[in-house]
Short mmCIF file of C-alpha atoms in Angstrom, two decimals:
data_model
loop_
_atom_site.label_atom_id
_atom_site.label_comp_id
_atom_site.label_asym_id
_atom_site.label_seq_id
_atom_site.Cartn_x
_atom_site.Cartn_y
_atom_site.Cartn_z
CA UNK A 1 -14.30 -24.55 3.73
CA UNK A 2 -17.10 -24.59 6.07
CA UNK A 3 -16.09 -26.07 9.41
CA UNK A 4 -13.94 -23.02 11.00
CA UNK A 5 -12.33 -26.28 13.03
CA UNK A 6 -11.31 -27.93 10.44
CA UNK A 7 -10.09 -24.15 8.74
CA UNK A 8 -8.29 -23.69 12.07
CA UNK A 9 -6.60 -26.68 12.36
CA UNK A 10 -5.31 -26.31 8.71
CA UNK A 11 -4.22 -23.01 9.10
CA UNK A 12 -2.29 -23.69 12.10
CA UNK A 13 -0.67 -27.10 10.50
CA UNK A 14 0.07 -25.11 7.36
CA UNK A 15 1.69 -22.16 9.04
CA UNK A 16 3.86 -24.51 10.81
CA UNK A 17 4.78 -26.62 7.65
CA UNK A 18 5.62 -23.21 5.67
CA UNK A 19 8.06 -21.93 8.74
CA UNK A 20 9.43 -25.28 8.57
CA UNK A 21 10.90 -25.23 5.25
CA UNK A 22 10.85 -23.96 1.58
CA UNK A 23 9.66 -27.64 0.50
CA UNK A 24 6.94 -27.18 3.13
CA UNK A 25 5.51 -23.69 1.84
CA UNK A 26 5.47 -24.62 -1.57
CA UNK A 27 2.83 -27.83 -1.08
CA UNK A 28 1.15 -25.17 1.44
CA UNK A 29 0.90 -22.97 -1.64
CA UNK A 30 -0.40 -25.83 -3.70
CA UNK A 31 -3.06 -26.46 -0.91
CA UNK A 32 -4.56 -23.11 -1.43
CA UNK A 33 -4.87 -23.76 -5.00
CA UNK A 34 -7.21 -26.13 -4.10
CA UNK A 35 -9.38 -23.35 -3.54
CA UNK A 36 -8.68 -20.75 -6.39
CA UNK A 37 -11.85 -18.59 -5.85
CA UNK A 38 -10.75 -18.04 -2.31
CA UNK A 39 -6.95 -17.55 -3.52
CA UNK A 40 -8.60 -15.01 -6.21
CA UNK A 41 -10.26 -12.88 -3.85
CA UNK A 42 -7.29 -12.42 -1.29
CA UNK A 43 -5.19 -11.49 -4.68
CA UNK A 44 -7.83 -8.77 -5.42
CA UNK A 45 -6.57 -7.50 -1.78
CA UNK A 46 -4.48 -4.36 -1.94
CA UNK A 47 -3.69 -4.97 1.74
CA UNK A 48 -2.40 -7.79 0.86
CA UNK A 49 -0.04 -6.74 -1.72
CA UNK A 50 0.97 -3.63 0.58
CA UNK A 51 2.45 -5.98 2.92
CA UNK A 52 4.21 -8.06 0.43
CA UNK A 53 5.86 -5.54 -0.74
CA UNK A 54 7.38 -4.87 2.06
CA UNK A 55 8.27 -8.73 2.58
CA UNK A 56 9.89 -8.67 -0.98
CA UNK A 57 12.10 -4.96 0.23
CA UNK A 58 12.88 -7.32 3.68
CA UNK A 59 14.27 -10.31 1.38
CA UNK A 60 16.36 -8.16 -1.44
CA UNK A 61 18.14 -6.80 1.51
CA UNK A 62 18.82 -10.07 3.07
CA UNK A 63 19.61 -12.04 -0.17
CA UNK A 64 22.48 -9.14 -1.06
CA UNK A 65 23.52 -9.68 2.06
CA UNK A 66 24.37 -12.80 1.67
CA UNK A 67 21.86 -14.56 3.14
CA UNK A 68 18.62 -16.74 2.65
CA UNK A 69 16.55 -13.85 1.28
CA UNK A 70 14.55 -16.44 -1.21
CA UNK A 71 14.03 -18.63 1.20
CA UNK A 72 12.44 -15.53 3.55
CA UNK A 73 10.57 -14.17 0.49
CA UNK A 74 8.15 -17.42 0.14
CA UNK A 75 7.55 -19.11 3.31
CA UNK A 76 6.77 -15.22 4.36
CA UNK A 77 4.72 -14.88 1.66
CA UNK A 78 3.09 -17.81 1.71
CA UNK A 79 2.00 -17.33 5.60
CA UNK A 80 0.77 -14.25 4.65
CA UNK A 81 -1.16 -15.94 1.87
CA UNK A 82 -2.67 -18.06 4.35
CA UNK A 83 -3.31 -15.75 6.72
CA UNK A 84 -5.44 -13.31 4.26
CA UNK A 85 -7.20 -16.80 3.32
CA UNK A 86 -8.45 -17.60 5.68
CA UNK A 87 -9.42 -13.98 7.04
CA UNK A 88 -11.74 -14.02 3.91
CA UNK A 89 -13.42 -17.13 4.42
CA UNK A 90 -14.33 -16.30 7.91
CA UNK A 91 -18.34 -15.69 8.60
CA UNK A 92 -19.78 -13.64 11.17
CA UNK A 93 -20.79 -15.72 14.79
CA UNK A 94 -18.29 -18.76 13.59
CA UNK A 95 -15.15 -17.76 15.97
CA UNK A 96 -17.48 -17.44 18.66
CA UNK A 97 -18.54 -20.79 17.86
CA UNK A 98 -15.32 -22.10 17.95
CA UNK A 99 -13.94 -20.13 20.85
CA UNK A 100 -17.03 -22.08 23.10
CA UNK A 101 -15.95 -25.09 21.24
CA UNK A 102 -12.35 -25.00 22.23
CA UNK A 103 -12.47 -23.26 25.84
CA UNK A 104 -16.43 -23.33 27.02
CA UNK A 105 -19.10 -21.30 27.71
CA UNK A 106 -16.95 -18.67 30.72
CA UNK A 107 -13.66 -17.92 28.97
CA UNK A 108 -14.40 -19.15 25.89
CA UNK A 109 -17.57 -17.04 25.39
CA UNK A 110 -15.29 -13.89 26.24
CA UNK A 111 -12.44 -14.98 24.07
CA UNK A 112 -14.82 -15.59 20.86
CA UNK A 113 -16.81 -12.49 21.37
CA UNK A 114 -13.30 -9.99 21.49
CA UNK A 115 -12.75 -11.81 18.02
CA UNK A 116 -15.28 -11.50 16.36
CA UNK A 117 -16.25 -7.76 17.16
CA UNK A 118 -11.85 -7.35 16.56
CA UNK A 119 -12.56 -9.22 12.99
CA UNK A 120 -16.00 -7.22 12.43
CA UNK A 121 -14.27 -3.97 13.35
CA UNK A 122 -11.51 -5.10 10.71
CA UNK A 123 -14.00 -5.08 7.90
CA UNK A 124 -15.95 -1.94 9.13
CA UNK A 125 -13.08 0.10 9.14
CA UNK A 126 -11.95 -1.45 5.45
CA UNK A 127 -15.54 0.14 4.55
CA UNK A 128 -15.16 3.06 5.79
CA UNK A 129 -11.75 3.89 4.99
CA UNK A 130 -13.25 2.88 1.34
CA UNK A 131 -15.60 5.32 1.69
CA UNK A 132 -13.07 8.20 2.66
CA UNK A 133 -11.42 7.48 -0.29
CA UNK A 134 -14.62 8.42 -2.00
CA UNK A 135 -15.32 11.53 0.26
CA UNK A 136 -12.12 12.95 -0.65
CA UNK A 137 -12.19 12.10 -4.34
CA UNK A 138 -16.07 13.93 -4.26
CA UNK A 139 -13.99 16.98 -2.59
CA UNK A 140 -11.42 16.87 -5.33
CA UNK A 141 -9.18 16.03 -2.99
CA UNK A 142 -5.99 13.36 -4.54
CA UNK A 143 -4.59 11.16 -1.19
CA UNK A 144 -1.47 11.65 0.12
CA UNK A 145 0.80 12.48 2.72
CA UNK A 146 -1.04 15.84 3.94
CA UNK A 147 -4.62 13.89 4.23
CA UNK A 148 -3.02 11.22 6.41
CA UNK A 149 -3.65 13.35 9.79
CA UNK A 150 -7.19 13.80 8.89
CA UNK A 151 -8.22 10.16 7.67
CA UNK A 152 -6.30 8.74 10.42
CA UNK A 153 -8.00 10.56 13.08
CA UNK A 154 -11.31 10.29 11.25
CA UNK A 155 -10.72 6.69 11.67
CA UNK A 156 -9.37 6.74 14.84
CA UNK A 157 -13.01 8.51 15.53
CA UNK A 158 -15.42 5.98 13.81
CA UNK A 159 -13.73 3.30 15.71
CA UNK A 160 -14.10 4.87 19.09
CA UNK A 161 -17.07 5.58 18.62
CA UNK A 162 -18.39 2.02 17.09
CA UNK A 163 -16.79 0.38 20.68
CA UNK A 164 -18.48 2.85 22.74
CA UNK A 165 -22.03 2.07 20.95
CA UNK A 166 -21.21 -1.46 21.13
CA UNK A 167 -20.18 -1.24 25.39
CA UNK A 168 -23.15 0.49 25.72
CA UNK A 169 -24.79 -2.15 24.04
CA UNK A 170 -23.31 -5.34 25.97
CA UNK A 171 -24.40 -3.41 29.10
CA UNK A 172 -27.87 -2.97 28.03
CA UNK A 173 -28.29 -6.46 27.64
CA UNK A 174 -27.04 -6.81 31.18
CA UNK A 175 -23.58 -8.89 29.65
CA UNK A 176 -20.63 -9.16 32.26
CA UNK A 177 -18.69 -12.38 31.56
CA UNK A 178 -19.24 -15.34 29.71
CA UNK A 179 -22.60 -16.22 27.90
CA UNK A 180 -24.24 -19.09 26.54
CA UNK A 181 -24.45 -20.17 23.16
CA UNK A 182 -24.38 -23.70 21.26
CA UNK A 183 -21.99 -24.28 18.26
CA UNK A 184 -23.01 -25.72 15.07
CA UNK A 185 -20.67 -26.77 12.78
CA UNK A 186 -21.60 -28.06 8.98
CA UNK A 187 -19.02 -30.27 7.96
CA UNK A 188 -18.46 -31.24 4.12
CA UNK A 189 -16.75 -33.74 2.92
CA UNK A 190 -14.35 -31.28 1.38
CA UNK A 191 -13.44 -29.86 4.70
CA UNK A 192 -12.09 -33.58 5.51
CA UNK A 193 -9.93 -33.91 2.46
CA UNK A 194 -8.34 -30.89 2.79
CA UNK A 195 -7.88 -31.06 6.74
CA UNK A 196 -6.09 -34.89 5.96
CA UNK A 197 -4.07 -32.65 3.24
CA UNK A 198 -3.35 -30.21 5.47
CA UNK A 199 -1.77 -32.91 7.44
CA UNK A 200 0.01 -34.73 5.33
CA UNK A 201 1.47 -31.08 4.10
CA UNK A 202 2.85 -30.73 7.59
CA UNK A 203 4.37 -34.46 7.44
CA UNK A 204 5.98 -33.92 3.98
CA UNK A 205 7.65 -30.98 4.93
CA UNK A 206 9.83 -32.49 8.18
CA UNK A 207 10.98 -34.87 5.51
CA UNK A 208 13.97 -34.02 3.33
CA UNK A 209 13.76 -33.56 0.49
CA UNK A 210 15.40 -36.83 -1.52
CA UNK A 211 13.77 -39.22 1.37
CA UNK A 212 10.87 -37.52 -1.40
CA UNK A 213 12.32 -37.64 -4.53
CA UNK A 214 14.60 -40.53 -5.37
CA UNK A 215 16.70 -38.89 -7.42
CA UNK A 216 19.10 -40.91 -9.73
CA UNK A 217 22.55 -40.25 -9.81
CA UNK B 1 -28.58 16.39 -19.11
CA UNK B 2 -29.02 12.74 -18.34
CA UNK B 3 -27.91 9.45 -16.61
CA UNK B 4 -28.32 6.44 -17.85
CA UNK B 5 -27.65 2.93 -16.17
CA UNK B 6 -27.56 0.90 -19.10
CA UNK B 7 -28.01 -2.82 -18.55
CA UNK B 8 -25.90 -2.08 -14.97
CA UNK B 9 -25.18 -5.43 -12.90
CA UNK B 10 -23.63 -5.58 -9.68
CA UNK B 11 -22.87 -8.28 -7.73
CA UNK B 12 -22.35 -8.82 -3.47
CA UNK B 13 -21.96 -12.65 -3.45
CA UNK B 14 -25.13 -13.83 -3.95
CA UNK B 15 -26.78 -10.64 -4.22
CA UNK B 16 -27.37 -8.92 -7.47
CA UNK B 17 -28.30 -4.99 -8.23
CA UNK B 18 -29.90 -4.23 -11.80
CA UNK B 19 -30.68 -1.18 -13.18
CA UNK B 20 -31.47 -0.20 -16.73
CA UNK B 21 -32.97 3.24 -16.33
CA UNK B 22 -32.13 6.79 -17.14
CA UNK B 23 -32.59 9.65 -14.96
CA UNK B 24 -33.22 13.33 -16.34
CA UNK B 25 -33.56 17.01 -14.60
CA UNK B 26 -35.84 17.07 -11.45
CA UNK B 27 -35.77 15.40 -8.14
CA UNK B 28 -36.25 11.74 -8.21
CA UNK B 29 -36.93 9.87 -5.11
CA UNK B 30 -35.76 6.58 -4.78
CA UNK B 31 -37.57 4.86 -1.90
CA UNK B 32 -37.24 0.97 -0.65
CA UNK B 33 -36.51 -1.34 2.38
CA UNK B 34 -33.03 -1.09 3.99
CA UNK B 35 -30.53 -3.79 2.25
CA UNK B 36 -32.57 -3.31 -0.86
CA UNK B 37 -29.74 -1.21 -2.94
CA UNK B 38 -30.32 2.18 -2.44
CA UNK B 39 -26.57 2.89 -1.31
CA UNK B 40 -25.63 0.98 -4.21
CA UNK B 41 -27.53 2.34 -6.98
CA UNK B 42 -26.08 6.22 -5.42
CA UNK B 43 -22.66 4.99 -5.56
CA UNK B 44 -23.07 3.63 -9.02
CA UNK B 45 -24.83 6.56 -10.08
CA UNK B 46 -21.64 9.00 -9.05
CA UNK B 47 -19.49 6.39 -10.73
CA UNK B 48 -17.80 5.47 -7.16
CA UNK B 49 -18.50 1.76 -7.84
CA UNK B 50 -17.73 -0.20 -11.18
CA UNK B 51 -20.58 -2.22 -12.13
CA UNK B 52 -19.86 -5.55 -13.09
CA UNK B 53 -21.86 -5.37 -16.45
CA UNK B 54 -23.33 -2.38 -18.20
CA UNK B 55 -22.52 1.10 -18.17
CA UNK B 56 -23.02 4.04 -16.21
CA UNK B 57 -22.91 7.24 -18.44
CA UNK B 58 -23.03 10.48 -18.07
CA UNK B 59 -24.91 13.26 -20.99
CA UNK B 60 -23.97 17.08 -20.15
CA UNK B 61 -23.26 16.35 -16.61
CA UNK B 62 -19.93 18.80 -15.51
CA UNK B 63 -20.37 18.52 -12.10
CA UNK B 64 -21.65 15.45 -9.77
CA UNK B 65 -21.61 14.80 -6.20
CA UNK B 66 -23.00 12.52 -3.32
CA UNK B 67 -23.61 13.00 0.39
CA UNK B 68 -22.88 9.50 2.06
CA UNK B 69 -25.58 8.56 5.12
CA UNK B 70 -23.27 9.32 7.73
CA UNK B 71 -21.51 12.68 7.72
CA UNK B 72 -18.07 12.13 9.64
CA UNK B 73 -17.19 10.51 6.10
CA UNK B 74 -16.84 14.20 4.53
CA UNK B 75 -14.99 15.83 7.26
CA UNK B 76 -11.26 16.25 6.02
CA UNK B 77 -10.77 20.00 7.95
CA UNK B 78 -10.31 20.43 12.13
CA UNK B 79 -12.49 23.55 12.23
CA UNK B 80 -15.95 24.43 10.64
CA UNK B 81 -14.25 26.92 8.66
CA UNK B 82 -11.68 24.53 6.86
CA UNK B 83 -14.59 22.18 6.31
CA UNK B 84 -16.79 24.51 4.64
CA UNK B 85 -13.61 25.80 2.26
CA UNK B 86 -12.88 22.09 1.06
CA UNK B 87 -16.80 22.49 -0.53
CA UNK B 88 -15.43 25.51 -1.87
CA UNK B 89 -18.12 27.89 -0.35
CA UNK B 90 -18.38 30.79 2.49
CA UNK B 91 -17.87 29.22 5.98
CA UNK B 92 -19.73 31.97 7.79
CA UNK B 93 -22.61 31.75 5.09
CA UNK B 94 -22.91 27.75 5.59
CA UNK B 95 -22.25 27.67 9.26
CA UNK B 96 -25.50 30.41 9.36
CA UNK B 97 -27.19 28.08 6.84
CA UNK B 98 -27.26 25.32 9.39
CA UNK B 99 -27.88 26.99 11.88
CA UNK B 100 -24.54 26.71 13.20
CA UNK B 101 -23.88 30.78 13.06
CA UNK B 102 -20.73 32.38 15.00
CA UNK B 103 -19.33 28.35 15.40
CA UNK B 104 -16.93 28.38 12.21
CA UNK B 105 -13.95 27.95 14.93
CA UNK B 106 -15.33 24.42 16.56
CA UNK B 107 -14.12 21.09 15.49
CA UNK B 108 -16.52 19.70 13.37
CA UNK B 109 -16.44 16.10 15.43
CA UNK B 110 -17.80 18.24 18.58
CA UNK B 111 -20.94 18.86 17.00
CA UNK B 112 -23.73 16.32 16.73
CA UNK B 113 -24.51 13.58 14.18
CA UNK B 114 -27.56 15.67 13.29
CA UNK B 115 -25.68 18.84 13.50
CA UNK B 116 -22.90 17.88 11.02
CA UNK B 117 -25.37 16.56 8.96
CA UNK B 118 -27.19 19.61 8.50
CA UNK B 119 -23.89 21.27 7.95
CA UNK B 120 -22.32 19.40 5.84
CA UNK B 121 -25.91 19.13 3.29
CA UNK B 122 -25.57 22.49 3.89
CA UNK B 123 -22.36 23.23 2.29
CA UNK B 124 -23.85 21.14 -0.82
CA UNK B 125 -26.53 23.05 -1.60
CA UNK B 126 -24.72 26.01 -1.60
CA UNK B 127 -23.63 24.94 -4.73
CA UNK B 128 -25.11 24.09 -7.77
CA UNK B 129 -24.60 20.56 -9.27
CA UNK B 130 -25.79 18.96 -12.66
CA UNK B 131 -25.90 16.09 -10.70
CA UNK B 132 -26.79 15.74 -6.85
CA UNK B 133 -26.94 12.58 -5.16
CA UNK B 134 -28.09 12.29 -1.67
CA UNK B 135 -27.96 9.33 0.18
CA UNK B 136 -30.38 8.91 3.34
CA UNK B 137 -30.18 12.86 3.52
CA UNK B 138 -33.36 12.50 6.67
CA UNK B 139 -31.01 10.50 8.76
CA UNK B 140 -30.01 11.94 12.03
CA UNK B 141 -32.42 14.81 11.19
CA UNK B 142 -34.95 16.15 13.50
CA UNK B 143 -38.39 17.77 12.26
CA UNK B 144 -37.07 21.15 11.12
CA UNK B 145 -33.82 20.05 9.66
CA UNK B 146 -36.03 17.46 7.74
CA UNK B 147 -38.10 20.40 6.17
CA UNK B 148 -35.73 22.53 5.61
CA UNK B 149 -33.40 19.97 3.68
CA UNK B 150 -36.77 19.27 1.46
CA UNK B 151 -36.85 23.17 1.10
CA UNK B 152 -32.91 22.93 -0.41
CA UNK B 153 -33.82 20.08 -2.42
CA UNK B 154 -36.26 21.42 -4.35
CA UNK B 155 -34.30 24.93 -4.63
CA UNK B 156 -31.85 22.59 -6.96
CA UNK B 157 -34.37 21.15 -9.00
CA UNK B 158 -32.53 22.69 -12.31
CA UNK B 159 -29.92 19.27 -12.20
CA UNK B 160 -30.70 15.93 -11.56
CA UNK B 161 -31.13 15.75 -7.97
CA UNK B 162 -31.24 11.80 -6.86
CA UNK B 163 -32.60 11.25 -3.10
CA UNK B 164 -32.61 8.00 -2.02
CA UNK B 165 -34.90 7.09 1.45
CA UNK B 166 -36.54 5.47 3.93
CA UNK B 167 -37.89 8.27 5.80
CA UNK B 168 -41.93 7.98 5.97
CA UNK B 169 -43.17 11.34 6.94
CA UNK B 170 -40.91 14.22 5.57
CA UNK B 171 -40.54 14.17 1.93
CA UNK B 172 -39.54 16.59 -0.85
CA UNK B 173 -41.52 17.72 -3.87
CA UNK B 174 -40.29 15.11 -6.02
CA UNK B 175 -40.84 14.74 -9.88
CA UNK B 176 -40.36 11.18 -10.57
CA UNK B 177 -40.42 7.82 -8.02
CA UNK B 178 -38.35 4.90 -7.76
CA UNK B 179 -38.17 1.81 -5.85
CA UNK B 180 -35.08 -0.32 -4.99
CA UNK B 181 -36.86 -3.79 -4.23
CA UNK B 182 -34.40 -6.90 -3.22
CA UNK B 183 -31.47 -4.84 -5.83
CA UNK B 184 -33.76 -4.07 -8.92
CA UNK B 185 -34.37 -0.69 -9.76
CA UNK B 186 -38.32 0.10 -10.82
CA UNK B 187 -39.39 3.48 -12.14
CA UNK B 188 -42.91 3.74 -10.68
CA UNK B 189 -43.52 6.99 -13.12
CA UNK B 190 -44.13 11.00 -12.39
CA UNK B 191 -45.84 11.99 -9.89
CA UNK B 192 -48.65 12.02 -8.27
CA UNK B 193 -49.71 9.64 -10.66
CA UNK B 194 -46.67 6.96 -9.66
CA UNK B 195 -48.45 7.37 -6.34
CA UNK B 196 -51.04 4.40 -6.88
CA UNK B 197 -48.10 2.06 -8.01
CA UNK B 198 -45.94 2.62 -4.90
CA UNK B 199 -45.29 -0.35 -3.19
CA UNK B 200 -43.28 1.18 -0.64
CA UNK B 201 -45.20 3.66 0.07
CA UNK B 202 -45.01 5.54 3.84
CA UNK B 203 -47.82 4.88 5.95
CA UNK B 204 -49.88 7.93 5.75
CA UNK B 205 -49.62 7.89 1.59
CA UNK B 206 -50.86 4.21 1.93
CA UNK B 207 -54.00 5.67 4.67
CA UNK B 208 -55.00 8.28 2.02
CA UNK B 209 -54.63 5.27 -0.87
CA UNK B 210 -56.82 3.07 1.08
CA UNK B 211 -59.23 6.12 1.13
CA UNK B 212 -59.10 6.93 -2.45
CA UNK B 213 -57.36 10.17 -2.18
CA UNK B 214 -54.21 10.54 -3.62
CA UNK B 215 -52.22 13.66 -2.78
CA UNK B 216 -50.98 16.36 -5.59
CA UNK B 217 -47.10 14.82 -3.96
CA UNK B 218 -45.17 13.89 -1.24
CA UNK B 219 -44.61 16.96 0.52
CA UNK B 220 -46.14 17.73 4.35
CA UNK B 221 -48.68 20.45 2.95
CA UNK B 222 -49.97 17.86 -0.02
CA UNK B 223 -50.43 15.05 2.27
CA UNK B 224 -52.00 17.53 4.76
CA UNK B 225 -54.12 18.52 1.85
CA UNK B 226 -55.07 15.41 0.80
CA UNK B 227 -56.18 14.38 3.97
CA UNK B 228 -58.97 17.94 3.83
CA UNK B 229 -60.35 16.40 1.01
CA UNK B 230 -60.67 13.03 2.49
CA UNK B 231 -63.46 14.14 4.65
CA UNK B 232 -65.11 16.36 1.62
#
């Protein structure tokens, strides 16, 4: 998708349709198999399947005892899904565009800029950690529990470092609050199909069930 | 010994890296723009990256290593000391070697970017590889660490030594060129005579070019050389 609006809007609509019910993160699901190659790449994620795991631990204990664990297990899931989504489809400058869109050029501006460098941070430190993992392996070095101290405040490190460069950087160019800047948005004719599916996801899934499926008796 | 990239593809979205080259004993210098796949083709190159097609292979190479652009990515001890004993070579000896003598005690994120730089290339060439791959080792660098990294370099000329740049005025004595150019590897041929092919070439090698003159190779003296005989 290529209008972060229209990506918004669905993301939001989804996440409510998915808490709303089982019925409602299922066609959510199905909505995101609209777009496999996105779907692909936030499988390829071992984030992603980190997390999960832990969802799947959270609803074994809750289905044995006695309760909706299933239930738990995919409309967790399947926010998570959506969340890693649309984290992947996201493009440098767009939240800041939407940010001005949504809340102007004072707050707005402000808002969209902590996103974005949040979101940009994200990915550096993904890189670097990535590269870590190939420091150590160069040192013969395996990961595990003993390195954790050292990575984490290595990371810790490049981080602090990154937002002091980047303060410096913001004051150099004399920013204190707010800025201007004028959205673009390119909107496809995809992006409308699967906002109006996005929608009618949400409306599906306050309906029951068999107002759905007549079912015959 | 040898390293071949054979048919290697790589893809970042729309971008693409290609090599299909093989690398042998000396130092080869790998020069190009910034974004045009010099990181790429060192982390292929110590097998730290799966290409998408082709294969990277490896003939009598035992030992391989790689020195990423920015040094804080190497440093797994809190002293100088436990730093230089995860390379698996004499703290005091590399803490002298970069000129860091009588500091094996400090934490190595107190010292400078250029500092742990030094150090850490340092600790690298203390120890010989079949297969060396540096990765902007200039960066951070001032003047004299610059020289005395090309000094290192071409004490470990025995292996494969793979240095990959964008530095214009301090280079080693380098045995074969390279250019990275929008994610296609080009062997430009030994040197000096690759010299007249360079595209990339620094600024000064291009002056003594435009002259006619074309220096014996990259390193300060032959450039300051070549530019004695441009006024013969």
């Amino acid at each position: 998708m290529q209008d972060a609006r229209i990506r918004l809007f669905s993301f939001v609509s989804l996440s409510i349709a998915t808490f709303l019910s089982v019925p409602g993160a299922v066609l959510s699901l199905g909505w995101l198999l609209l777009s496999p190659g996105t779907l692909r790449e936030t499988m390829k994620s071992a984030a992603f399947w980190v997390i999960l795991l832990f969802v799947t631990i959270i609803a074994t204990a809750t289905q044995m005892s006695g309760n909706d664990g299933l239930s738990y297990f995919i409309r967790t899931g399947v926010i998570i899904l959506l969340g890693f989504s649309v984290y992947r489809e996201w493009h440098p400058g767009e939240y800041l565009d939407l940010s001005v869109w949504l809340f102007g050029k004072k707050a707005g501006f402000d808002i969209g800029l902590a996103v974005e460098m949040s979101i940009q941070g994200l990915h550096e430190a993904s890189r670097e950690f990535a590269r870590i993992r190939s420091a150590l392996s160069l040192k013969g070095l395996q990961p595990g529990i003993r390195l954790i101290p050292a990575v984490g405040f290595l990371m810790i490190h490049t981080r602090l470092m990154r937002a002091r460069d980047q303060a410096d950087l913001l004051a150099t160019r004399g920013y204190r609050a707010g800025g201007s800047c004028c959205p673009v948005f390119r909107t496809s004719n995809r992006d409308i199909t699967m906002g109006i599916l996005a929608i009618l996801v949400v409306f599906l899934s306050f309906m029951p069930v068999r107002d759905i499926f007549i079912l015959q008796m | 010994m040898k390293l071949s990239l054979s048919a290697v593809e790589w893809n970042a979205g729309s971008w693409k890296f290609r090599a299909d080259e093989t690398f042998t004993p000396g130092v080869h210098l790998v020069s190009g723009r910034v974004g045009s796949g010099k990181t790429t083709l060192a982390l292929l190159s110590a097998r730290l990256l799966q290409p998408d097609a082709g294969a990277v292979e490896y003939e009598d190479i035992r030992s391989r290593t790689l020195s990423f652009q920015y040094p804080e990515y190497h440093i797994t001890g809190s002293t100088l000391h436990e730093e230089a004993e995860s390379y698996g070579v004499n703290p005091s000896a590399a803490c002298a070697r970069a000129g860091l003598a009588g500091r094996w005690d400090e934490d190595p994120f107190r010292l400078s970017r250029g500092e742990l730089k030094l150090f850490q290339l340092s600790c690298l060439f203390m120890r010989q590889w079949d297969l060396l791959i540096l990765d902007e080792p200039f960066s951070a660098l001032d003047c004299r660490g610059k020289l005395a990294v090309c000094r290192s370099i071409g004490e470990n000329r025995s292996g494969i030594v793979l240095v990959s740049t964008h530095e214009q005025h301090i280079l080693p004595k380098t045995d074969y060129l390279w250019e990275m150019r929008t994610g296609k590897l080009t062997f430009r041929g030994p040197l000096p005579e690759a010299i007249t092919a360079w595209e990339s070439a620094p600024g000064p090698v291009r002056m003594l070019r435009e002259q006619g003159v074309i220096p014996a190779n990259l390193t300060r003296d032959d450039i300051l050389e070549a530019v004695c005989r441009m006024h013969e």
